[in-house]
Coordinates of C-alpha atoms in Angstrom, one line a residue:
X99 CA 176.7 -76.8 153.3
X100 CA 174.7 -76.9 156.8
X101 CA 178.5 -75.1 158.1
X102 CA 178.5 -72.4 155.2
X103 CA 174.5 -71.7 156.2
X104 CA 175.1 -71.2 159.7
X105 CA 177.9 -69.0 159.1
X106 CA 175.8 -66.9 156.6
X107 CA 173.0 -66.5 158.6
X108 CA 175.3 -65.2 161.8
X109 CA 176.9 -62.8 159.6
X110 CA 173.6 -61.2 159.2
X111 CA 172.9 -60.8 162.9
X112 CA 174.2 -58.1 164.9
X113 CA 176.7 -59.1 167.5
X114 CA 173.7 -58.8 170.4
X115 CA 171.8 -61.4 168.8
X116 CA 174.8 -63.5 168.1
X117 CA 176.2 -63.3 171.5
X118 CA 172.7 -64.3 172.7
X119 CA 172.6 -67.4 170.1
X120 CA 175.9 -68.8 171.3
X121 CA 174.8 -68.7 175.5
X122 CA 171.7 -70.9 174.0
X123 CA 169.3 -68.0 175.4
X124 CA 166.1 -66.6 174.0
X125 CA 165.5 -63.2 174.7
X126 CA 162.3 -62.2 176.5
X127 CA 159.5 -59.6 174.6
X128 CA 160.3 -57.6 176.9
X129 CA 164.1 -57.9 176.5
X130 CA 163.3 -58.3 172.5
X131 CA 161.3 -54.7 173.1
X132 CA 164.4 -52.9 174.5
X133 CA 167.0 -54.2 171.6
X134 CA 164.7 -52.8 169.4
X135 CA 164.0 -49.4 170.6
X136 CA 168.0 -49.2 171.6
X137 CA 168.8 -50.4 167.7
X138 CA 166.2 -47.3 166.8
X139 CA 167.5 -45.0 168.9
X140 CA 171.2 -45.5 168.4
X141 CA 170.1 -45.0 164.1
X142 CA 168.3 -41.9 165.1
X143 CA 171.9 -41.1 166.8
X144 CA 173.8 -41.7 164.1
X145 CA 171.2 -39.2 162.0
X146 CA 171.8 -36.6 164.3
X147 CA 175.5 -36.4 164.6
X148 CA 175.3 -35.5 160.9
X149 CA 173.4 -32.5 161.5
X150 CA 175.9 -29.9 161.8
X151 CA 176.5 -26.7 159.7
X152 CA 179.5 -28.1 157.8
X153 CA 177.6 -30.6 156.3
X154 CA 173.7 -29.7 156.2
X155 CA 173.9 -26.2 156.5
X156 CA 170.5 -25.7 155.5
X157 CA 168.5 -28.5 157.9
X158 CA 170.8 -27.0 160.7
X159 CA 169.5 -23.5 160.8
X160 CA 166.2 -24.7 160.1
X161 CA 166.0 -27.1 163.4
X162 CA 168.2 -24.0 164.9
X163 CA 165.5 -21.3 163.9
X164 CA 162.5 -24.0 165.5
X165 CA 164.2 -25.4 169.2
X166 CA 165.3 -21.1 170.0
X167 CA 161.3 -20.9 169.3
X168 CA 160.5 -23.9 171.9
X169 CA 163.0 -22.9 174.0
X170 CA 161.7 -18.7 174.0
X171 CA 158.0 -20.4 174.6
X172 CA 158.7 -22.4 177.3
X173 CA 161.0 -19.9 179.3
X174 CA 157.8 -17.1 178.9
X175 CA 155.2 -20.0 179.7
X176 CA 157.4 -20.5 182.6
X177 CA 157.6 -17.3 183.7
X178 CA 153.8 -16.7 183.6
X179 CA 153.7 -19.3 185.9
X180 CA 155.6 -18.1 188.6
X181 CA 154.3 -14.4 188.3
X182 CA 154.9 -13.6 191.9
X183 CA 158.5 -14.5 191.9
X184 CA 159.0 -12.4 188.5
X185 CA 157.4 -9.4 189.6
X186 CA 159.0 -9.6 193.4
X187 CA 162.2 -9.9 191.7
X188 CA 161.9 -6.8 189.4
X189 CA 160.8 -4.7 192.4
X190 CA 163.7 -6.0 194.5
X191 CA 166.0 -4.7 191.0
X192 CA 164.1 -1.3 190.7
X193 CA 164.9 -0.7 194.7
X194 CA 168.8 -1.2 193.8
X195 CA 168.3 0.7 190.6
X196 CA 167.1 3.6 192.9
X197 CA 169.2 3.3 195.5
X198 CA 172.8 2.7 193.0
X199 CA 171.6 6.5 191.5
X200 CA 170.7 8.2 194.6
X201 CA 173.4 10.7 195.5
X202 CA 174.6 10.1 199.3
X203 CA 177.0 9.3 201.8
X204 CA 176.6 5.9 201.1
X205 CA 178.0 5.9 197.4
X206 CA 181.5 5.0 198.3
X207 CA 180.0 1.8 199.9
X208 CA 178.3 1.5 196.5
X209 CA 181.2 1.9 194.1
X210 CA 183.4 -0.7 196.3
X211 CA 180.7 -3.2 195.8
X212 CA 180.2 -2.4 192.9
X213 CA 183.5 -3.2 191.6
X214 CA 183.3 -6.3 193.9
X215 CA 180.6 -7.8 192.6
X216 CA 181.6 -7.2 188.6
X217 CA 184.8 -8.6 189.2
X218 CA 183.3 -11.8 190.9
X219 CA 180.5 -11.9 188.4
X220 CA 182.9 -11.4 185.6
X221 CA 185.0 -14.7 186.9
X222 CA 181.2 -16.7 187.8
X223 CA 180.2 -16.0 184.1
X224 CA 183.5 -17.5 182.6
X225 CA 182.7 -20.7 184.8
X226 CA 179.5 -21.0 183.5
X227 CA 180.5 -20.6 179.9
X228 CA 183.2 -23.2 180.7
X229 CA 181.1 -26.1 181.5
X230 CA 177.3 -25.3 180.7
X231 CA 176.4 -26.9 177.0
X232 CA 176.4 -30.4 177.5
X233 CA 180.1 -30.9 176.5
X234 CA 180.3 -27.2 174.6
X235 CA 181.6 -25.3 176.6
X236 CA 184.4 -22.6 176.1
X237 CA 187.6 -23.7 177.4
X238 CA 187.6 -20.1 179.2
X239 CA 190.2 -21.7 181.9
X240 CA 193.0 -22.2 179.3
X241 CA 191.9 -18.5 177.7
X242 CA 191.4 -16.3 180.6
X243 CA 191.9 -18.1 184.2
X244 CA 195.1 -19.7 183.2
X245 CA 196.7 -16.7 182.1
X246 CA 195.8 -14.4 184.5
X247 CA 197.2 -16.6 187.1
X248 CA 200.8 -17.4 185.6
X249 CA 200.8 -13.7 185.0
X250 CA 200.3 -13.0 188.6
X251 CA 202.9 -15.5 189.1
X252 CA 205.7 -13.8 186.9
X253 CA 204.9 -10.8 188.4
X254 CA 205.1 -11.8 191.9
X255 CA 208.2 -13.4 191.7
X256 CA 210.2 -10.3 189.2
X257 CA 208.1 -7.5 191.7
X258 CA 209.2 -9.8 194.7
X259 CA 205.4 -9.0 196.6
X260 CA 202.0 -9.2 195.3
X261 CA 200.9 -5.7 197.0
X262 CA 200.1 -4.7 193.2
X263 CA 198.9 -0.6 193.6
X264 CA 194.8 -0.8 192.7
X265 CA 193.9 1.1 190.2
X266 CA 195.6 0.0 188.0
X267 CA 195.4 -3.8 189.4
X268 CA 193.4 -6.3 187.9
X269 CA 193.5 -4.1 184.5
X270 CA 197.4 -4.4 184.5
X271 CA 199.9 -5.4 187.2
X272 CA 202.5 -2.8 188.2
X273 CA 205.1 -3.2 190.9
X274 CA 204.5 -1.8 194.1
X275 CA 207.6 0.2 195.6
X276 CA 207.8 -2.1 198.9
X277 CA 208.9 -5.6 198.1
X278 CA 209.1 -9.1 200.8
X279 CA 212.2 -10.8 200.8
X280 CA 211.0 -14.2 199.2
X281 CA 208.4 -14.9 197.8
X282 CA 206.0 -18.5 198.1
X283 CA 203.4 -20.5 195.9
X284 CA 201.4 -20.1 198.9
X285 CA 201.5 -16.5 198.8
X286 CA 200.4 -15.9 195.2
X287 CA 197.8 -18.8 195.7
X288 CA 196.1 -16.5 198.2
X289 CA 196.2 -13.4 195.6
X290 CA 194.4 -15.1 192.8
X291 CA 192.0 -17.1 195.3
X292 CA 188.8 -15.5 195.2
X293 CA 189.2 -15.7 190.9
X294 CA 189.6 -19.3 191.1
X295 CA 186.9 -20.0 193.8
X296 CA 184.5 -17.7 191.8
X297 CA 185.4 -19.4 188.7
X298 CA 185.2 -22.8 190.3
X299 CA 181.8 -21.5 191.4
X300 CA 180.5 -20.6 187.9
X301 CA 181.9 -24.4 186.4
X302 CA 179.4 -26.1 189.8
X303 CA 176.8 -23.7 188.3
X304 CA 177.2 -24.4 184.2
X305 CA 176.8 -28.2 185.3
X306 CA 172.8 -27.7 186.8
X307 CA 170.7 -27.8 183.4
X308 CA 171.4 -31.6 182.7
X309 CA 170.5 -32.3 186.5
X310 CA 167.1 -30.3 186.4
X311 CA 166.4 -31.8 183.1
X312 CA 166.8 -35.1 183.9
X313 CA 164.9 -34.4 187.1
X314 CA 162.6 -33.0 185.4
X315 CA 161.7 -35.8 182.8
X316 CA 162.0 -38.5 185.9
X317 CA 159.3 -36.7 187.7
X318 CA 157.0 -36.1 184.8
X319 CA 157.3 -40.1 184.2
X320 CA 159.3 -38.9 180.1
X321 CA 162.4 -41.0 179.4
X322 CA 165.6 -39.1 179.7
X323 CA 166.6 -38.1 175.7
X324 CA 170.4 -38.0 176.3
X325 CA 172.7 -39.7 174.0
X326 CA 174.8 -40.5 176.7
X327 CA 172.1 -41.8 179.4
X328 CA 170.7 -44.2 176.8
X329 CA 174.1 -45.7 176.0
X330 CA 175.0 -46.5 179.3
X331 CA 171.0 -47.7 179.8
X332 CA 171.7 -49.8 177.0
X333 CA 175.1 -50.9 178.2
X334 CA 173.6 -51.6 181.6
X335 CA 170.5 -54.2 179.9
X336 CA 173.3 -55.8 177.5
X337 CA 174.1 -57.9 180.2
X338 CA 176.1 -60.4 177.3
X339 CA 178.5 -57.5 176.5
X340 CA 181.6 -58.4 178.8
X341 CA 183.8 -55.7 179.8
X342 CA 186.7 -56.3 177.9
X343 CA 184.2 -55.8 174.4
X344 CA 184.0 -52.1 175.7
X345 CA 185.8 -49.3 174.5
X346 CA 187.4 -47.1 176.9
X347 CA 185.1 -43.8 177.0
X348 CA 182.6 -46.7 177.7
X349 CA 184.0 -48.1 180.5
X350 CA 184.4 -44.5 181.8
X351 CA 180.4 -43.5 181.3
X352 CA 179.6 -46.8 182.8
X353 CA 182.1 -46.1 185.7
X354 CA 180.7 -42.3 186.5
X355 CA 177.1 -43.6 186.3
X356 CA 178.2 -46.3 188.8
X357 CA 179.7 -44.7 191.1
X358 CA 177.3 -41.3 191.5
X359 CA 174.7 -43.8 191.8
X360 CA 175.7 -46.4 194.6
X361 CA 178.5 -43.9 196.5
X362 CA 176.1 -40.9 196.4
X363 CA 178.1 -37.5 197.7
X364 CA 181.1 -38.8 197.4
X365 CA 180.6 -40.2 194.4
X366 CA 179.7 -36.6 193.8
X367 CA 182.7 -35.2 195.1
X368 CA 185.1 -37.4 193.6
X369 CA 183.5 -36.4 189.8
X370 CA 183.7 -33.4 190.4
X371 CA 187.3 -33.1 192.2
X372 CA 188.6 -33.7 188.9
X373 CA 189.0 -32.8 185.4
X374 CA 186.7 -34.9 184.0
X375 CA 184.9 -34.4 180.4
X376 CA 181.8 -37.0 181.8
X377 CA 181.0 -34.6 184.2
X378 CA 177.6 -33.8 182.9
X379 CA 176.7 -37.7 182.8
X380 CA 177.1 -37.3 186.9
X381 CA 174.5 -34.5 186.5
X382 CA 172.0 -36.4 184.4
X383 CA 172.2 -39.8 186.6
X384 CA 171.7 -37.5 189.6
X385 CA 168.9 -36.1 188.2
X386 CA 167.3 -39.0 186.9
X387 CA 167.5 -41.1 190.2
X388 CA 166.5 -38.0 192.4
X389 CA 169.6 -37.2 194.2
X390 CA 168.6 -34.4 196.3
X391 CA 169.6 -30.7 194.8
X392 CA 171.7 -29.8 197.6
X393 CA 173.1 -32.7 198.0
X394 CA 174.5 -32.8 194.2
X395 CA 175.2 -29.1 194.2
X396 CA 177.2 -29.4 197.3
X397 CA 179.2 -31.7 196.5
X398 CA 179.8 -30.2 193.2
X399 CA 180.9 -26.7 194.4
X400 CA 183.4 -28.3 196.4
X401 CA 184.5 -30.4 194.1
X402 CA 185.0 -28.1 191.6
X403 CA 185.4 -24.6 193.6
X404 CA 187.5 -25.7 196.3
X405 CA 189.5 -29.2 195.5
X406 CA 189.9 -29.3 192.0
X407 CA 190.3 -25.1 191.6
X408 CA 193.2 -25.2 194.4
X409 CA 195.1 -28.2 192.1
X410 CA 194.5 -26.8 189.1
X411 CA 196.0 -23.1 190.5
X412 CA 199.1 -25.0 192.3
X413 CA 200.0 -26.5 189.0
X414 CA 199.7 -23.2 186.6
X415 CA 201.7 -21.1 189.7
X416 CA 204.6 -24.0 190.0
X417 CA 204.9 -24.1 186.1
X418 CA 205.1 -20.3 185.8
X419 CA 207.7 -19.6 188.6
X420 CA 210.5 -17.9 187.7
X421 CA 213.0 -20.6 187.6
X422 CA 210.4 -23.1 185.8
X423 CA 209.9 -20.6 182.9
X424 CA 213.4 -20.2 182.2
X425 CA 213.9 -23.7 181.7
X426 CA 211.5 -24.2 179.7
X427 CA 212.6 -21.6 177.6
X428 CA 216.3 -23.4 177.8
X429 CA 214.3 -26.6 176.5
X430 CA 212.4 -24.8 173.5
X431 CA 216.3 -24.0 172.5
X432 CA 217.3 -28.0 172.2
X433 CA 214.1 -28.3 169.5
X434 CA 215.7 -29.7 166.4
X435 CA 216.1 -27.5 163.3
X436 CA 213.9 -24.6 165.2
X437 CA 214.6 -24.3 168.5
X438 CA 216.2 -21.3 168.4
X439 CA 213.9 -19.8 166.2
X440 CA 210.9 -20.3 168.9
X441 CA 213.2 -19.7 172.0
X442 CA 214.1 -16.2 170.5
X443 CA 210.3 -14.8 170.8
X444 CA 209.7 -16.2 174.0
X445 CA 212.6 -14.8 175.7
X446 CA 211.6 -11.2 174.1
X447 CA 208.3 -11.6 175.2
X448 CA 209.2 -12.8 178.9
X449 CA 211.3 -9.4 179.0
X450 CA 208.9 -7.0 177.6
X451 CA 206.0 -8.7 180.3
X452 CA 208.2 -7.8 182.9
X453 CA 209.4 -4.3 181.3
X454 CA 205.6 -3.8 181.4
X455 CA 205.9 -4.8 185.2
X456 CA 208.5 -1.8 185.8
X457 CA 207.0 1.3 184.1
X458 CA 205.3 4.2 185.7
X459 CA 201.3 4.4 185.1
X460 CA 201.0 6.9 182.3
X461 CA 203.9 5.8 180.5
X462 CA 204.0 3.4 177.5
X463 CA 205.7 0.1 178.2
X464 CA 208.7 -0.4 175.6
X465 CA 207.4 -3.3 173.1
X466 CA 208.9 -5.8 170.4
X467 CA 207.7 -7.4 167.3
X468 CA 208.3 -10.6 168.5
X469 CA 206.3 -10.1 171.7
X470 CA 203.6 -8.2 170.1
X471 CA 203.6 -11.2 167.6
X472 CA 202.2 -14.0 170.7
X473 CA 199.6 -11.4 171.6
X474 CA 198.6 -11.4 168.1
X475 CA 198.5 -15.1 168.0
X476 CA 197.4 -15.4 171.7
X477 CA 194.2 -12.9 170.8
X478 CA 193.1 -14.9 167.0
X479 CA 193.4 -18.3 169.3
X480 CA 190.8 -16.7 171.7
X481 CA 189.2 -15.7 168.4
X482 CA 188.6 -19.3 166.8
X483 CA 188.1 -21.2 170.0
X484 CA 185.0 -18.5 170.3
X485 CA 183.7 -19.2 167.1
X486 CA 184.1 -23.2 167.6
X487 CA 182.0 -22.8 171.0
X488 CA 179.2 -20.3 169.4
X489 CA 179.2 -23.1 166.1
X490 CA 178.8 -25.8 168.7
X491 CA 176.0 -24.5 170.6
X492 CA 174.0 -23.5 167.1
X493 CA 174.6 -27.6 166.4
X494 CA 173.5 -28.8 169.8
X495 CA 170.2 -27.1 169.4
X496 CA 169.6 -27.8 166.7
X497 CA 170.2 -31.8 167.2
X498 CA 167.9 -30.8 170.4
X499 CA 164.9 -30.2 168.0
X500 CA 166.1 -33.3 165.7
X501 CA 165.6 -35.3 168.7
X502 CA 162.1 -34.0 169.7
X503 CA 161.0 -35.0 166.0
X504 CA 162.3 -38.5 166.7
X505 CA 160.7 -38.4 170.0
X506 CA 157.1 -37.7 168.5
X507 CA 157.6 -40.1 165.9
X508 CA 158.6 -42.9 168.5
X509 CA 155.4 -41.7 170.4
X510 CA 153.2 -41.9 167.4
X511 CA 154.0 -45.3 166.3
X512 CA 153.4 -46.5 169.8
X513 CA 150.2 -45.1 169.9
X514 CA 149.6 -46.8 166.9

């Protein structure tokens, strides 16, 4: 009986209290204090992950509707506060206003940067949308990046230089009359640099909002509320839970948090350097243990603009070479049952992209069904991976404003 009892009353404890029962340990109130608030918190977690559109349609525009309204107050409270800066920068835009409209000599200067500066802002922006979001971002390297490079790729190697005639270049590639005798990864990777660095650029930027607001809630002595920063807070105080009881995306938050926060810039650097999905868990620790800005930024643009831009461009140009694509194409054939059904529109639309290559400017490019067919598909694959990123941003705020509720409540009952 006394066996049975024992066993009964461990089956009603969560494994953190058994774990603790069999090391003959008593937990501290202090220790007893955290349990609780982490067993509260991870509930209130598991609330929240069911607030999306799909399932409470209704509570999620609601919360929606109510954190846009924090957020619009707080930017214009913000704003108020730092009137100088606001109204020095509006005369500083008013000067270029004037100045981009004023007929002169120095229009031509104008118009280059101007097209300068849109095409590097166009690439900036993509890298922000990439990464900012907390883990929403738009995959815009795999939709726009990618793409553009492999098809600067195709068309150096078929045009046999990358001297493409501007206008109409970046809009559409045309072969340029004089061509090189060979033609080298190295070559192409200096055509498409300044996209990728700017891109690169844009990723280092979209990953500042989780440092400044962790930064923020250090310095104004407020908890971080990140789902992420209080798992690993609780994984750090579960000092019972042994490794090997850890899943694997845990051992990787626990990990990143780690090594950003004992290693420092190269900690930093080595986050960043590569694709990695925990990213923004290097921002928040940064932030929260007041890692200098420059010194996280830094290392991040490097990480991400230089080193990890440069690997990711040497691996789309070596898979896109001419020879490469072919035998892929060759592979796509030995597919049971379909391979020759899907090699058929690839080869037909590798020959109408570099038909396209070949025609005069003014003249319509021959075309295909079948090639016309992986635009279509390319263009409603753009379509719902921009509706997925716009649905997950509407659910992120508006489990933002679920977790200020949760917050006041916690603060409420303490004050209690």
């Amino acid at each position: 009986m006394g066996k049975n009892k024992n066993s009964k009353s461990s089956a009603g404890t969560s494994p953190r209290q058994r774990n603790k029962g069999s090391n003959g340990m008593h937990t501290s109130p202090s220790e007893a204090n955290f349990h609780k608030m982490a067993d509260t918190i991870a509930a209130e977690r598991s609330d929240r992950e069911k607030i999306v559109l799909w399932r409470s349609p209704l509570l999620t525009f609601k919360y929606f509707i109510q954190e846009s309204y924090v957020l619009l107050t707080s930017l214009i409270n913000r704003l108020y506060q730092r009137k100088r800066t606001v109204i020095l920068t509006l005369i500083v835009i008013s000067l270029a206003y004037i100045i981009y409209h004023m007929d002169g000599p120095h229009q031509q200067y104008v118009d280059t940067m101007q097209k300068k500066l849109l095409w590097c802002g166009y690439w900036v922006g993509l890298g922000i949308l990439s990464s900012v979001g907390l883990g929403t971002g738009l995959h815009t390297f795999l939709l726009y990046l990618g793409p553009h490079i492999a098809a600067v790729t195709l068309a150096a190697f078929e045009c046999k230089s990358i001297n493409f005639p501007e206008p109409p270049y970046p809009n559409e590639i045309l072969c340029p009359k004089d061509q090189e005798e060979s033609m080298s990864l190295w070559t192409i990777m200096s055509k498409v640099r300044l996209e990728a660095v700017m891109w690169g650029a844009g990723t280092a930027i979209g990953e500042l909002p989780p440092y400044f607001m962790a930064r923020a809630a250090r310095l104004s002595g407020v908890d971080m509320e990140d789902d992420e920063f209080e798992e690993i807070e609780e994984l750090i105080h579960d000092k019972n839970r042994h490794p090997d009881e850890m899943s694997f995306m845990e051992k990787a938050k626990l990990s990143v948090h780690t090594l950003v926060q004992k290693v420092g810039f190269f900690g930093i650097l080595a986050c960043a350097s590569i694709p990695n999905p925990l990213f923004d868990l290097a921002g928040i620790t940064c932030g929260h243990f007041l890692i200098p800005f420059w010194t996280f930024f830094g290392a991040t643009l490097i990480g991400k603009a230089i080193i990890k831009m440069h690997i990711q461009k040497l691996f789309v140009i070596f898979m896109f070479s001419a020879h490469h694509v072919q035998m892929v194409i060759e592979y796509i054939g030995y597919i049971p049952h379909f391979g020759v059904q899907l090699q058929k529109p690839f080869q037909s639309y590798l020959e109408h992209q570099k038909t396209k290559l070949h025609h005069k400017p003014g003249e319509g490019a021959t075309g295909n069904d079948e090639g016309n067919m992986l635009g279509w598909l390319f263009e409603k694959l753009v379509l719902v991976m921009v509706v997925y990123f716009l649905l997950s941003i509407f659910n992120s705020m508006a489990q933002s404003y679920h977790k200020r509720l949760c917050k006041e409540k916690r603060i409420k009952k303490n004050e209690k």
